[in-house]
Short mmCIF file of N, CA and C in Angstrom, two decimals:
data_model
loop_
_atom_site.label_atom_id
_atom_site.label_comp_id
_atom_site.label_asym_id
_atom_site.label_seq_id
_atom_site.Cartn_x
_atom_site.Cartn_y
_atom_site.Cartn_z
N MET G 7 96.96 110.24 80.74
CA MET G 7 96.23 109.07 80.18
C MET G 7 95.22 108.50 81.20
N SER G 8 94.27 108.01 80.67
CA SER G 8 93.26 107.47 81.57
C SER G 8 93.29 105.85 81.47
N GLY G 9 92.62 105.29 82.38
CA GLY G 9 92.58 103.81 82.36
C GLY G 9 92.25 103.07 83.70
N TRP G 10 91.44 102.11 83.83
CA TRP G 10 90.99 101.55 85.03
C TRP G 10 92.28 101.41 86.06
N GLY G 11 93.26 100.83 85.50
CA GLY G 11 94.44 100.48 86.49
C GLY G 11 95.09 101.77 86.98
N ARG G 12 95.34 102.77 86.12
CA ARG G 12 95.95 103.89 86.39
C ARG G 12 95.01 104.74 87.32
N ALA G 13 93.61 104.83 87.12
CA ALA G 13 92.79 105.46 87.84
C ALA G 13 92.65 105.04 89.20
N ALA G 14 92.61 103.70 89.38
CA ALA G 14 92.55 102.97 90.66
C ALA G 14 93.67 103.28 91.48
N LEU G 15 94.91 103.05 90.71
CA LEU G 15 96.20 103.24 91.49
C LEU G 15 96.28 104.70 91.90
N ALA G 16 95.98 105.65 91.05
CA ALA G 16 96.14 106.97 91.36
C ALA G 16 95.24 107.33 92.38
N ALA G 17 94.07 106.85 92.50
CA ALA G 17 93.11 107.18 93.63
C ALA G 17 93.54 106.61 94.99
N ALA G 18 94.21 105.48 94.92
CA ALA G 18 94.71 104.90 96.23
C ALA G 18 95.92 105.65 96.61
N VAL G 19 96.79 106.06 95.80
CA VAL G 19 97.96 106.90 96.19
C VAL G 19 97.58 108.25 96.64
N VAL G 20 96.61 108.91 96.08
CA VAL G 20 96.32 110.13 96.41
C VAL G 20 95.51 110.25 97.79
N ALA G 21 94.35 109.35 97.73
CA ALA G 21 93.55 109.56 98.94
C ALA G 21 92.82 108.26 99.35
N GLY G 22 93.01 107.22 98.67
CA GLY G 22 92.39 105.90 99.19
C GLY G 22 91.04 105.99 98.70
N VAL G 23 90.57 106.82 97.80
CA VAL G 23 89.19 106.98 97.41
C VAL G 23 89.30 107.13 95.82
N SER G 24 88.07 106.82 95.08
CA SER G 24 88.03 106.99 93.73
C SER G 24 86.96 107.91 93.28
N ALA G 25 87.11 108.53 92.17
CA ALA G 25 85.93 109.41 91.72
C ALA G 25 84.59 108.65 91.41
N CYS G 26 84.84 107.40 91.32
CA CYS G 26 83.58 106.48 91.01
C CYS G 26 82.74 106.25 92.32
N GLY G 27 83.36 106.62 93.46
CA GLY G 27 82.54 106.51 94.68
C GLY G 27 82.73 105.54 95.50
N PRO G 28 83.96 104.88 95.75
CA PRO G 28 84.25 103.86 96.63
C PRO G 28 84.33 104.40 98.01
N ALA G 29 84.15 103.59 99.03
CA ALA G 29 84.23 103.90 100.42
C ALA G 29 85.58 104.63 100.81
N PRO G 30 85.73 105.72 101.64
CA PRO G 30 87.00 106.28 102.05
C PRO G 30 87.74 105.13 102.75
N ALA G 31 89.06 105.36 102.83
CA ALA G 31 89.94 104.53 103.53
C ALA G 31 89.59 104.67 105.12
N THR G 32 89.60 103.40 105.55
CA THR G 32 89.32 103.35 107.12
C THR G 32 90.28 102.44 107.75
N GLU G 33 90.61 102.84 108.95
CA GLU G 33 91.69 101.88 109.62
C GLU G 33 91.15 100.57 109.87
N VAL G 34 92.06 99.48 109.83
CA VAL G 34 91.59 98.29 109.97
C VAL G 34 91.61 97.84 111.44
N ASP G 35 90.48 97.00 111.96
CA ASP G 35 90.49 96.47 113.35
C ASP G 35 91.42 95.36 113.28
N ASN G 36 92.66 95.49 113.75
CA ASN G 36 93.56 94.30 113.66
C ASN G 36 93.28 93.26 114.66
N SER G 37 92.22 93.45 115.69
CA SER G 37 91.94 92.29 116.44
C SER G 37 91.13 91.30 115.92
N THR G 38 90.49 91.66 114.67
CA THR G 38 89.70 90.50 113.94
C THR G 38 90.45 90.02 112.72
N THR G 39 91.68 90.35 112.41
CA THR G 39 92.38 90.02 111.24
C THR G 39 92.62 88.45 111.28
N ALA G 40 93.04 87.88 112.45
CA ALA G 40 93.45 86.47 112.53
C ALA G 40 92.10 85.57 112.23
N ALA G 41 90.98 86.06 112.75
CA ALA G 41 89.80 85.14 112.46
C ALA G 41 89.28 85.38 110.95
N ALA G 42 89.58 86.59 110.44
CA ALA G 42 89.16 86.94 109.17
C ALA G 42 89.80 86.22 107.94
N THR G 43 90.98 85.58 108.37
CA THR G 43 91.62 84.79 107.22
C THR G 43 91.24 83.58 106.83
N SER G 44 90.04 83.19 107.21
CA SER G 44 89.54 81.86 106.69
C SER G 44 89.36 81.75 105.28
N THR G 45 89.68 80.52 104.80
CA THR G 45 89.59 80.41 103.34
C THR G 45 88.25 80.30 102.83
N THR G 46 87.34 80.27 103.67
CA THR G 46 85.82 80.15 103.21
C THR G 46 85.27 81.57 103.36
N ARG G 47 85.92 82.53 103.66
CA ARG G 47 85.54 83.90 103.79
C ARG G 47 84.90 84.50 102.49
N ALA G 48 83.69 84.92 102.45
CA ALA G 48 83.07 85.63 101.27
C ALA G 48 83.96 86.91 101.02
N PRO G 49 83.99 87.22 99.65
CA PRO G 49 84.67 88.50 99.38
C PRO G 49 83.95 89.68 100.01
N ARG G 50 84.52 90.70 100.50
CA ARG G 50 83.87 91.85 101.16
C ARG G 50 83.09 92.56 99.96
N ILE G 51 83.57 92.61 98.75
CA ILE G 51 82.98 93.40 97.60
C ILE G 51 82.89 92.46 96.49
N THR G 52 81.85 92.57 95.86
CA THR G 52 81.66 91.89 94.45
C THR G 52 81.03 92.85 93.61
N ASP G 53 81.11 92.50 92.20
CA ASP G 53 80.60 93.35 91.31
C ASP G 53 79.78 92.54 90.22
N ASP G 54 79.13 93.29 89.37
CA ASP G 54 78.07 92.63 88.56
C ASP G 54 78.72 92.45 86.93
N SER G 55 79.97 92.39 86.99
CA SER G 55 80.67 92.26 85.60
C SER G 55 80.71 90.97 84.95
N GLY G 56 80.33 89.90 85.83
CA GLY G 56 80.71 88.59 85.36
C GLY G 56 82.13 88.09 85.42
N ARG G 57 83.07 88.99 85.95
CA ARG G 57 84.43 88.64 86.24
C ARG G 57 84.50 87.87 87.46
N PRO G 58 85.51 87.12 87.80
CA PRO G 58 85.77 86.33 89.01
C PRO G 58 85.78 87.29 90.26
N ASP G 59 85.22 86.58 91.31
CA ASP G 59 85.38 87.33 92.55
C ASP G 59 86.78 87.48 92.92
N VAL G 60 87.01 88.63 93.56
CA VAL G 60 88.25 88.91 94.15
C VAL G 60 88.47 88.16 95.47
N THR G 61 89.38 86.97 95.48
CA THR G 61 89.33 86.21 96.69
C THR G 61 90.67 86.47 97.53
N PHE G 62 91.52 87.30 97.14
CA PHE G 62 92.63 87.73 98.02
C PHE G 62 92.46 89.18 98.44
N ASP G 63 92.28 89.32 99.79
CA ASP G 63 92.02 90.62 100.40
C ASP G 63 93.29 91.00 101.13
N PRO G 64 93.95 92.03 100.47
CA PRO G 64 95.26 92.32 101.15
C PRO G 64 95.30 92.83 102.56
N CYS G 65 94.21 93.54 103.09
CA CYS G 65 94.26 93.94 104.36
C CYS G 65 93.98 92.73 105.38
N LEU G 66 93.43 91.63 104.86
CA LEU G 66 93.03 90.56 105.85
C LEU G 66 94.06 89.38 105.44
N ASP G 67 94.52 89.21 104.25
CA ASP G 67 95.30 87.97 103.97
C ASP G 67 96.91 88.28 104.15
N LEU G 68 97.35 89.46 103.99
CA LEU G 68 98.77 89.59 104.20
C LEU G 68 99.06 89.61 105.91
N PRO G 69 99.77 88.67 106.37
CA PRO G 69 99.86 88.66 107.85
C PRO G 69 100.57 89.91 108.38
N ASP G 70 99.93 90.41 109.51
CA ASP G 70 100.54 91.64 110.09
C ASP G 70 102.04 91.49 110.48
N ASP G 71 102.30 90.22 110.94
CA ASP G 71 103.81 90.14 111.49
C ASP G 71 104.75 90.13 110.24
N VAL G 72 104.32 89.71 109.04
CA VAL G 72 105.12 89.70 107.91
C VAL G 72 105.34 91.07 107.48
N MET G 73 104.26 91.80 107.31
CA MET G 73 104.34 93.29 106.93
C MET G 73 105.13 94.11 107.79
N THR G 74 104.89 93.90 109.21
CA THR G 74 105.71 94.61 110.18
C THR G 74 107.25 94.30 110.15
N GLU G 75 107.51 92.96 109.96
CA GLU G 75 108.95 92.63 109.76
C GLU G 75 109.64 93.29 108.58
N ALA G 76 108.81 93.58 107.46
CA ALA G 76 109.16 94.24 106.28
C ALA G 76 109.40 95.80 106.53
N GLY G 77 108.93 96.21 107.71
CA GLY G 77 109.10 97.60 107.98
C GLY G 77 107.83 98.46 107.69
N TYR G 78 106.73 97.91 107.29
CA TYR G 78 105.36 98.55 107.12
C TYR G 78 104.54 98.60 108.33
N ASP G 79 103.81 99.64 108.61
CA ASP G 79 103.10 99.81 109.81
C ASP G 79 101.69 99.07 109.72
N ALA G 80 101.70 97.72 109.96
CA ALA G 80 100.59 97.00 110.03
C ALA G 80 99.44 97.28 111.08
N ALA G 81 100.06 98.06 112.05
CA ALA G 81 99.00 98.39 113.13
C ALA G 81 98.13 99.61 112.61
N HIS G 82 98.52 100.33 111.57
CA HIS G 82 97.65 101.37 111.12
C HIS G 82 97.40 101.23 109.69
N LYS G 83 97.34 100.01 109.07
CA LYS G 83 96.90 99.77 107.70
C LYS G 83 95.38 100.17 107.59
N GLU G 84 95.18 100.54 106.46
CA GLU G 84 93.88 101.02 106.05
C GLU G 84 93.20 100.47 104.86
N PHE G 85 91.85 100.08 104.91
CA PHE G 85 91.21 99.58 103.66
C PHE G 85 91.10 100.70 102.68
N ALA G 86 91.27 100.42 101.48
CA ALA G 86 91.29 101.35 100.37
C ALA G 86 90.63 100.62 99.16
N ASP G 87 89.26 100.29 99.35
CA ASP G 87 88.56 99.47 98.27
C ASP G 87 87.94 100.42 97.16
N MET G 88 87.91 99.85 96.12
CA MET G 88 87.28 100.59 94.77
C MET G 88 86.35 99.78 94.10
N PRO G 89 85.11 99.65 94.52
CA PRO G 89 84.06 98.90 93.79
C PRO G 89 83.69 99.73 92.65
N MET G 90 83.92 99.27 91.50
CA MET G 90 83.69 99.98 90.27
C MET G 90 82.43 99.45 89.47
N GLY G 91 81.76 98.46 89.75
CA GLY G 91 80.61 97.92 89.01
C GLY G 91 81.14 96.89 87.99
N TRP G 92 82.04 97.31 87.11
CA TRP G 92 82.41 96.52 86.00
C TRP G 92 83.88 95.80 86.47
N TYR G 93 84.31 96.13 87.51
CA TYR G 93 85.48 95.48 88.04
C TYR G 93 85.63 95.87 89.56
N THR G 94 86.51 95.24 90.30
CA THR G 94 86.57 95.50 91.67
C THR G 94 87.92 95.41 92.06
N PHE G 95 88.36 96.35 92.96
CA PHE G 95 89.65 96.31 93.65
C PHE G 95 89.51 96.34 95.21
N LEU G 96 90.07 95.35 95.80
CA LEU G 96 90.16 95.43 97.29
C LEU G 96 91.58 95.90 97.69
N GLY G 97 91.60 97.15 98.35
CA GLY G 97 92.86 97.64 98.65
C GLY G 97 93.24 97.66 100.11
N CYS G 98 94.53 97.95 100.29
CA CYS G 98 95.10 98.27 101.60
C CYS G 98 96.34 99.08 101.58
N GLU G 99 96.36 100.09 102.43
CA GLU G 99 97.39 101.04 102.39
C GLU G 99 98.28 100.83 103.72
N TYR G 100 99.47 101.07 103.54
CA TYR G 100 100.57 100.94 104.54
C TYR G 100 101.53 102.01 104.36
N THR G 101 102.16 102.42 105.41
CA THR G 101 103.29 103.35 105.38
C THR G 101 104.53 102.67 105.92
N LYS G 102 105.68 103.15 105.57
CA LYS G 102 107.08 102.71 106.12
C LYS G 102 107.64 103.83 106.38
N THR G 103 108.02 104.06 107.60
CA THR G 103 108.72 105.25 108.01
C THR G 103 110.10 105.08 108.39
N ASP G 104 111.04 104.70 107.40
CA ASP G 104 112.35 104.51 107.60
C ASP G 104 113.17 105.66 107.01
N ARG G 105 112.88 106.87 107.76
CA ARG G 105 113.58 108.13 107.26
C ARG G 105 114.95 108.18 107.24
N VAL G 106 115.51 108.76 106.11
CA VAL G 106 116.89 109.01 105.89
C VAL G 106 117.03 110.44 105.71
N PRO G 107 117.31 111.30 106.68
CA PRO G 107 117.32 112.77 106.40
C PRO G 107 118.21 113.16 105.17
N GLY G 108 117.49 114.08 104.48
CA GLY G 108 118.05 114.44 103.07
C GLY G 108 117.78 113.47 102.04
N VAL G 109 117.36 112.27 102.17
CA VAL G 109 117.21 111.22 101.24
C VAL G 109 115.82 110.87 100.99
N ARG G 110 114.96 110.38 102.17
CA ARG G 110 113.68 109.98 102.06
C ARG G 110 112.94 110.01 103.47
N ARG G 111 111.66 110.26 103.31
CA ARG G 111 110.97 110.24 104.62
C ARG G 111 110.26 108.79 104.76
N GLY G 112 110.37 107.98 103.83
CA GLY G 112 109.85 106.51 104.00
C GLY G 112 109.10 106.28 102.76
N TYR G 113 108.15 105.37 102.75
CA TYR G 113 107.36 104.87 101.55
C TYR G 113 105.94 104.74 101.87
N GLY G 114 105.22 104.91 100.79
CA GLY G 114 103.69 104.67 100.98
C GLY G 114 103.44 103.29 100.14
N LEU G 115 102.75 102.38 100.59
CA LEU G 115 102.47 101.10 99.78
C LEU G 115 101.07 100.96 99.67
N ASN G 116 100.63 100.70 98.56
CA ASN G 116 99.15 100.36 98.40
C ASN G 116 99.20 99.05 97.64
N VAL G 117 98.39 98.15 98.23
CA VAL G 117 98.29 96.76 97.57
C VAL G 117 96.77 96.61 97.20
N LEU G 118 96.76 96.40 95.82
CA LEU G 118 95.29 96.38 95.26
C LEU G 118 95.09 94.94 94.55
N SER G 119 94.12 94.33 94.94
CA SER G 119 93.73 93.05 94.44
C SER G 119 92.50 93.14 93.54
N GLY G 120 92.61 92.93 92.27
CA GLY G 120 91.58 93.10 91.38
C GLY G 120 91.32 92.12 90.42
N ASN G 121 90.18 91.99 89.92
CA ASN G 121 89.70 91.08 88.84
C ASN G 121 89.80 91.65 87.39
N VAL G 122 91.11 92.34 87.05
CA VAL G 122 91.36 92.55 85.70
C VAL G 122 92.49 91.62 85.46
N THR G 123 92.78 91.40 84.17
CA THR G 123 93.74 90.48 83.74
C THR G 123 95.15 90.97 83.45
N LEU G 124 95.99 90.18 83.30
CA LEU G 124 97.48 90.59 83.03
C LEU G 124 97.47 91.23 81.48
N ASP G 125 96.66 90.66 80.60
CA ASP G 125 96.59 91.16 79.20
C ASP G 125 95.93 92.51 79.30
N GLU G 126 95.00 92.80 80.11
CA GLU G 126 94.42 94.10 80.23
C GLU G 126 95.40 95.23 80.63
N GLU G 127 96.16 94.78 81.54
CA GLU G 127 97.09 95.57 82.20
C GLU G 127 98.24 96.01 81.15
N LEU G 128 98.66 94.97 80.45
CA LEU G 128 99.53 95.29 79.47
C LEU G 128 98.94 96.11 78.32
N ASP G 129 97.69 96.04 78.03
CA ASP G 129 97.16 96.99 77.04
C ASP G 129 97.05 98.38 77.70
N LYS G 130 96.95 98.44 78.89
CA LYS G 130 96.95 99.86 79.33
C LYS G 130 98.31 100.43 79.64
N ASN G 131 99.10 99.53 80.31
CA ASN G 131 100.42 100.22 80.68
C ASN G 131 101.71 99.40 80.04
N GLY G 132 101.50 98.80 78.90
CA GLY G 132 102.57 98.07 78.39
C GLY G 132 103.84 98.94 78.02
N HIS G 133 103.50 100.29 77.80
CA HIS G 133 104.59 101.16 77.53
C HIS G 133 105.60 101.47 78.59
N ILE G 134 105.13 101.21 79.84
CA ILE G 134 105.94 101.27 81.02
C ILE G 134 106.23 99.98 81.81
N ALA G 135 105.78 98.93 81.15
CA ALA G 135 105.89 97.60 81.93
C ALA G 135 106.93 96.73 81.34
N THR G 136 107.54 95.95 82.26
CA THR G 136 108.51 94.77 81.80
C THR G 136 107.92 93.54 82.38
N THR G 137 107.97 92.52 81.60
CA THR G 137 107.39 91.28 82.11
C THR G 137 108.48 90.54 83.07
N THR G 138 108.14 90.06 84.05
CA THR G 138 109.01 89.29 85.07
C THR G 138 108.31 88.26 85.72
N GLN G 139 109.00 87.61 86.67
CA GLN G 139 108.25 86.68 87.54
C GLN G 139 108.75 86.88 89.11
N ILE G 140 107.67 86.50 90.02
CA ILE G 140 108.05 86.49 91.40
C ILE G 140 107.67 85.28 91.94
N ASN G 141 108.82 84.43 92.39
CA ASN G 141 108.65 83.11 92.87
C ASN G 141 108.00 82.18 91.71
N GLY G 142 108.21 82.45 90.43
CA GLY G 142 107.53 81.71 89.38
C GLY G 142 106.27 82.23 88.88
N ARG G 143 105.65 83.09 89.67
CA ARG G 143 104.40 83.69 89.32
C ARG G 143 104.52 84.82 88.25
N PRO G 144 103.85 84.75 87.12
CA PRO G 144 103.96 85.89 86.01
C PRO G 144 103.64 87.20 86.71
N ALA G 145 104.38 88.15 86.19
CA ALA G 145 104.22 89.57 86.78
C ALA G 145 104.67 90.56 85.90
N LEU G 146 104.41 91.77 86.18
CA LEU G 146 104.76 93.08 85.38
C LEU G 146 105.40 93.90 86.50
N ARG G 147 106.57 94.62 85.98
CA ARG G 147 107.12 95.63 86.65
C ARG G 147 106.99 96.84 85.98
N GLU G 148 106.36 97.96 86.61
CA GLU G 148 106.05 99.15 85.95
C GLU G 148 106.62 100.37 86.67
N LEU G 149 107.24 101.24 85.91
CA LEU G 149 108.06 102.38 86.54
C LEU G 149 107.19 103.55 86.33
N GLY G 150 106.81 104.24 87.35
CA GLY G 150 105.98 105.57 87.32
C GLY G 150 104.62 105.44 86.58
N PRO G 151 103.78 104.56 87.14
CA PRO G 151 102.41 104.42 86.29
C PRO G 151 101.73 105.66 86.61
N THR G 152 101.59 106.41 87.56
CA THR G 152 101.06 107.62 87.90
C THR G 152 101.88 108.86 88.16
N GLY G 153 103.13 108.61 88.02
CA GLY G 153 104.10 109.81 88.41
C GLY G 153 105.42 109.22 88.69
N ASP G 154 106.40 110.19 89.02
CA ASP G 154 107.82 109.85 89.20
C ASP G 154 107.78 109.28 90.73
N ASP G 155 108.89 108.62 90.98
CA ASP G 155 109.10 108.18 92.38
C ASP G 155 108.23 107.08 92.75
N GLU G 156 107.75 106.27 91.74
CA GLU G 156 106.61 105.20 91.98
C GLU G 156 107.05 103.93 91.17
N CYS G 157 106.90 102.83 91.83
CA CYS G 157 107.13 101.55 91.47
C CYS G 157 106.04 100.66 91.71
N THR G 158 105.59 100.04 90.60
CA THR G 158 104.34 98.89 90.80
C THR G 158 104.75 97.59 90.13
N TYR G 159 104.41 96.56 90.73
CA TYR G 159 104.41 95.24 90.40
C TYR G 159 103.01 94.62 90.44
N ALA G 160 102.62 94.09 89.33
CA ALA G 160 101.39 93.48 89.07
C ALA G 160 101.65 91.85 88.96
N LEU G 161 101.17 91.18 89.98
CA LEU G 161 101.37 89.70 90.17
C LEU G 161 99.99 89.11 89.55
N GLN G 162 100.18 87.96 88.66
CA GLN G 162 98.95 87.34 88.21
C GLN G 162 98.41 86.40 89.22
N THR G 163 97.04 86.31 89.22
CA THR G 163 96.28 85.33 89.99
C THR G 163 95.33 84.62 89.20
N SER G 164 94.51 83.73 89.70
CA SER G 164 93.42 83.20 89.03
C SER G 164 92.28 83.89 88.84
N PHE G 165 92.15 84.95 89.69
CA PHE G 165 91.03 85.87 89.54
C PHE G 165 91.45 87.26 88.71
N GLY G 166 92.66 87.56 88.74
CA GLY G 166 93.12 88.76 88.02
C GLY G 166 94.59 89.05 88.44
N LEU G 167 94.81 90.18 89.08
CA LEU G 167 96.06 90.62 89.52
C LEU G 167 96.04 91.24 90.97
N VAL G 168 97.31 91.22 91.53
CA VAL G 168 97.49 91.84 92.76
C VAL G 168 98.55 92.88 92.43
N PHE G 169 98.22 94.14 92.69
CA PHE G 169 99.11 95.24 92.37
C PHE G 169 99.92 95.77 93.79
N PHE G 170 101.20 95.88 93.75
CA PHE G 170 101.90 96.32 94.80
C PHE G 170 102.37 97.68 94.29
N ASN G 171 102.06 98.77 94.77
CA ASN G 171 102.36 100.06 94.23
C ASN G 171 103.01 100.92 95.35
N ARG G 172 104.17 101.12 95.08
CA ARG G 172 105.11 101.85 96.17
C ARG G 172 105.52 103.20 95.83
N LEU G 173 105.24 104.23 96.62
CA LEU G 173 105.65 105.56 96.43
C LEU G 173 106.88 105.95 97.33
N TYR G 174 107.85 106.25 96.60
CA TYR G 174 109.14 106.88 97.41
C TYR G 174 108.78 108.26 97.85
N ASN G 175 108.88 108.62 99.16
CA ASN G 175 108.57 109.87 99.82
C ASN G 175 109.99 110.57 100.03
N LYS G 176 110.22 111.43 99.07
CA LYS G 176 111.66 112.05 99.15
C LYS G 176 111.67 112.91 100.36
N ASP G 177 112.95 113.21 100.78
CA ASP G 177 113.18 114.23 101.89
C ASP G 177 114.10 115.36 101.37
N HIS G 178 113.93 115.70 100.10
CA HIS G 178 114.87 116.60 99.55
C HIS G 178 114.15 117.30 98.26
N THR G 179 114.67 118.32 97.74
CA THR G 179 114.22 118.86 96.60
C THR G 179 114.92 118.19 95.42
N GLY G 180 114.38 118.27 94.16
CA GLY G 180 114.97 117.63 93.03
C GLY G 180 114.54 116.15 92.96
N PRO G 181 114.96 115.55 91.79
CA PRO G 181 114.39 114.33 91.42
C PRO G 181 115.06 113.08 92.34
N VAL G 182 114.41 111.95 92.36
CA VAL G 182 114.86 110.78 92.85
C VAL G 182 115.28 110.05 91.70
N PRO G 183 116.59 109.39 91.78
CA PRO G 183 117.03 108.56 90.66
C PRO G 183 116.14 107.43 90.40
N GLU G 184 115.80 107.16 89.01
CA GLU G 184 114.90 106.20 88.75
C GLU G 184 115.28 104.76 89.32
N SER G 185 116.60 104.60 89.46
CA SER G 185 117.06 103.23 89.89
C SER G 185 116.66 103.07 91.42
N GLU G 186 116.29 104.16 92.03
CA GLU G 186 115.69 104.06 93.42
C GLU G 186 114.24 103.62 93.57
N TRP G 187 113.55 103.95 92.46
CA TRP G 187 112.05 103.77 92.56
C TRP G 187 111.65 102.37 93.07
N CYS G 188 112.35 101.30 92.51
CA CYS G 188 112.04 99.97 92.73
C CYS G 188 112.97 99.20 93.60
N ALA G 189 113.87 100.02 94.29
CA ALA G 189 114.98 99.34 95.07
C ALA G 189 114.36 98.57 96.20
N GLY G 190 114.80 97.42 96.29
CA GLY G 190 114.20 96.42 97.31
C GLY G 190 112.87 95.84 97.18
N MET G 191 112.06 96.26 96.14
CA MET G 191 110.75 95.75 96.08
C MET G 191 110.75 94.32 95.63
N GLU G 192 111.58 93.82 94.85
CA GLU G 192 111.42 92.41 94.36
C GLU G 192 111.75 91.54 95.60
N ALA G 193 112.76 91.89 96.43
CA ALA G 193 113.02 91.02 97.68
C ALA G 193 111.84 90.92 98.57
N PHE G 194 111.16 92.08 98.84
CA PHE G 194 110.01 92.19 99.56
C PHE G 194 108.83 91.40 98.97
N LEU G 195 108.57 91.47 97.65
CA LEU G 195 107.58 90.52 96.97
C LEU G 195 107.99 89.11 97.09
N VAL G 196 109.15 88.66 97.12
CA VAL G 196 109.47 87.34 97.20
C VAL G 196 108.91 86.87 98.49
N THR G 197 108.98 87.72 99.48
CA THR G 197 108.64 87.36 100.89
C THR G 197 107.12 87.20 100.91
N VAL G 198 106.21 88.16 100.42
CA VAL G 198 104.98 88.10 100.64
C VAL G 198 104.04 87.42 99.53
N GLU G 199 104.86 87.09 98.33
CA GLU G 199 104.03 86.36 97.39
C GLU G 199 103.29 84.95 97.80
N PRO G 200 104.01 84.28 98.68
CA PRO G 200 103.48 83.06 99.11
C PRO G 200 102.14 83.23 99.75
N TYR G 201 101.75 84.35 100.21
CA TYR G 201 100.52 84.54 100.96
C TYR G 201 99.45 84.91 100.01
N ILE G 202 99.64 85.06 98.79
CA ILE G 202 98.61 85.26 97.76
C ILE G 202 97.93 84.20 97.45
N THR G 203 96.62 84.06 97.87
CA THR G 203 95.79 82.92 97.50
C THR G 203 94.93 83.23 96.32
N ASP G 204 94.91 82.22 95.43
CA ASP G 204 94.32 82.40 94.22
C ASP G 204 93.68 81.00 93.69
#
C-alpha cells in the first residue's frame, strides 16, 4: 500500500531519505541544540501547500538529557527530514542499544513531526490504528505500519501530528511476538509528550 504517512515512515526506517528527494540523514551538532530551542525559531523547512508550518522539531526540541535517560543515543541522533512540497516532515533518528542476546539488539526510533492531520492518518492507516491518548493528547497507536516488529504512535498537535515510530531489532531468527512491538512505548511517550510544542 502507498500513502504519504507510510512512505515517509518507511523512508525514515530504511534510510532516512525519501524517493521524493529529501536531504540525507546527517548527524546533529549537539553543541548548538540548547541555543536552537528558542520558541521564536523559524521552521527549518516549509512547504507551499498552505498547511501550517511544522513548529516542533524533534532533533532540536526533544531534550538530549530526556532522550538519553530513556536509553536513546542522543549524542548520535540524525536529522531525517522529508520536504515533500505538499506537506513536510521534520525527522530525527535515534538508536537504543539495550541488547539482550537471543532476544533483541535494541531499537531504532524515528520521530517525525508533520503537517498532516489525524483524520488524514486515519484515512491512510485506520485499518491498523487504535485511538488512544497520551497525557490527554489525542493519539493513534499503529502496529506494523510498514512491516512486522514495528510500533507507531501518532500524537495530534495544532499543526498536524508527531509520529514516534519504533522498530524492534531482534537478535534471533523467527518472529517477535506482536505483544512486544509496543512494549514500553506508552510510558516513554508519557515522558516526552510535554516537550511537544504546538
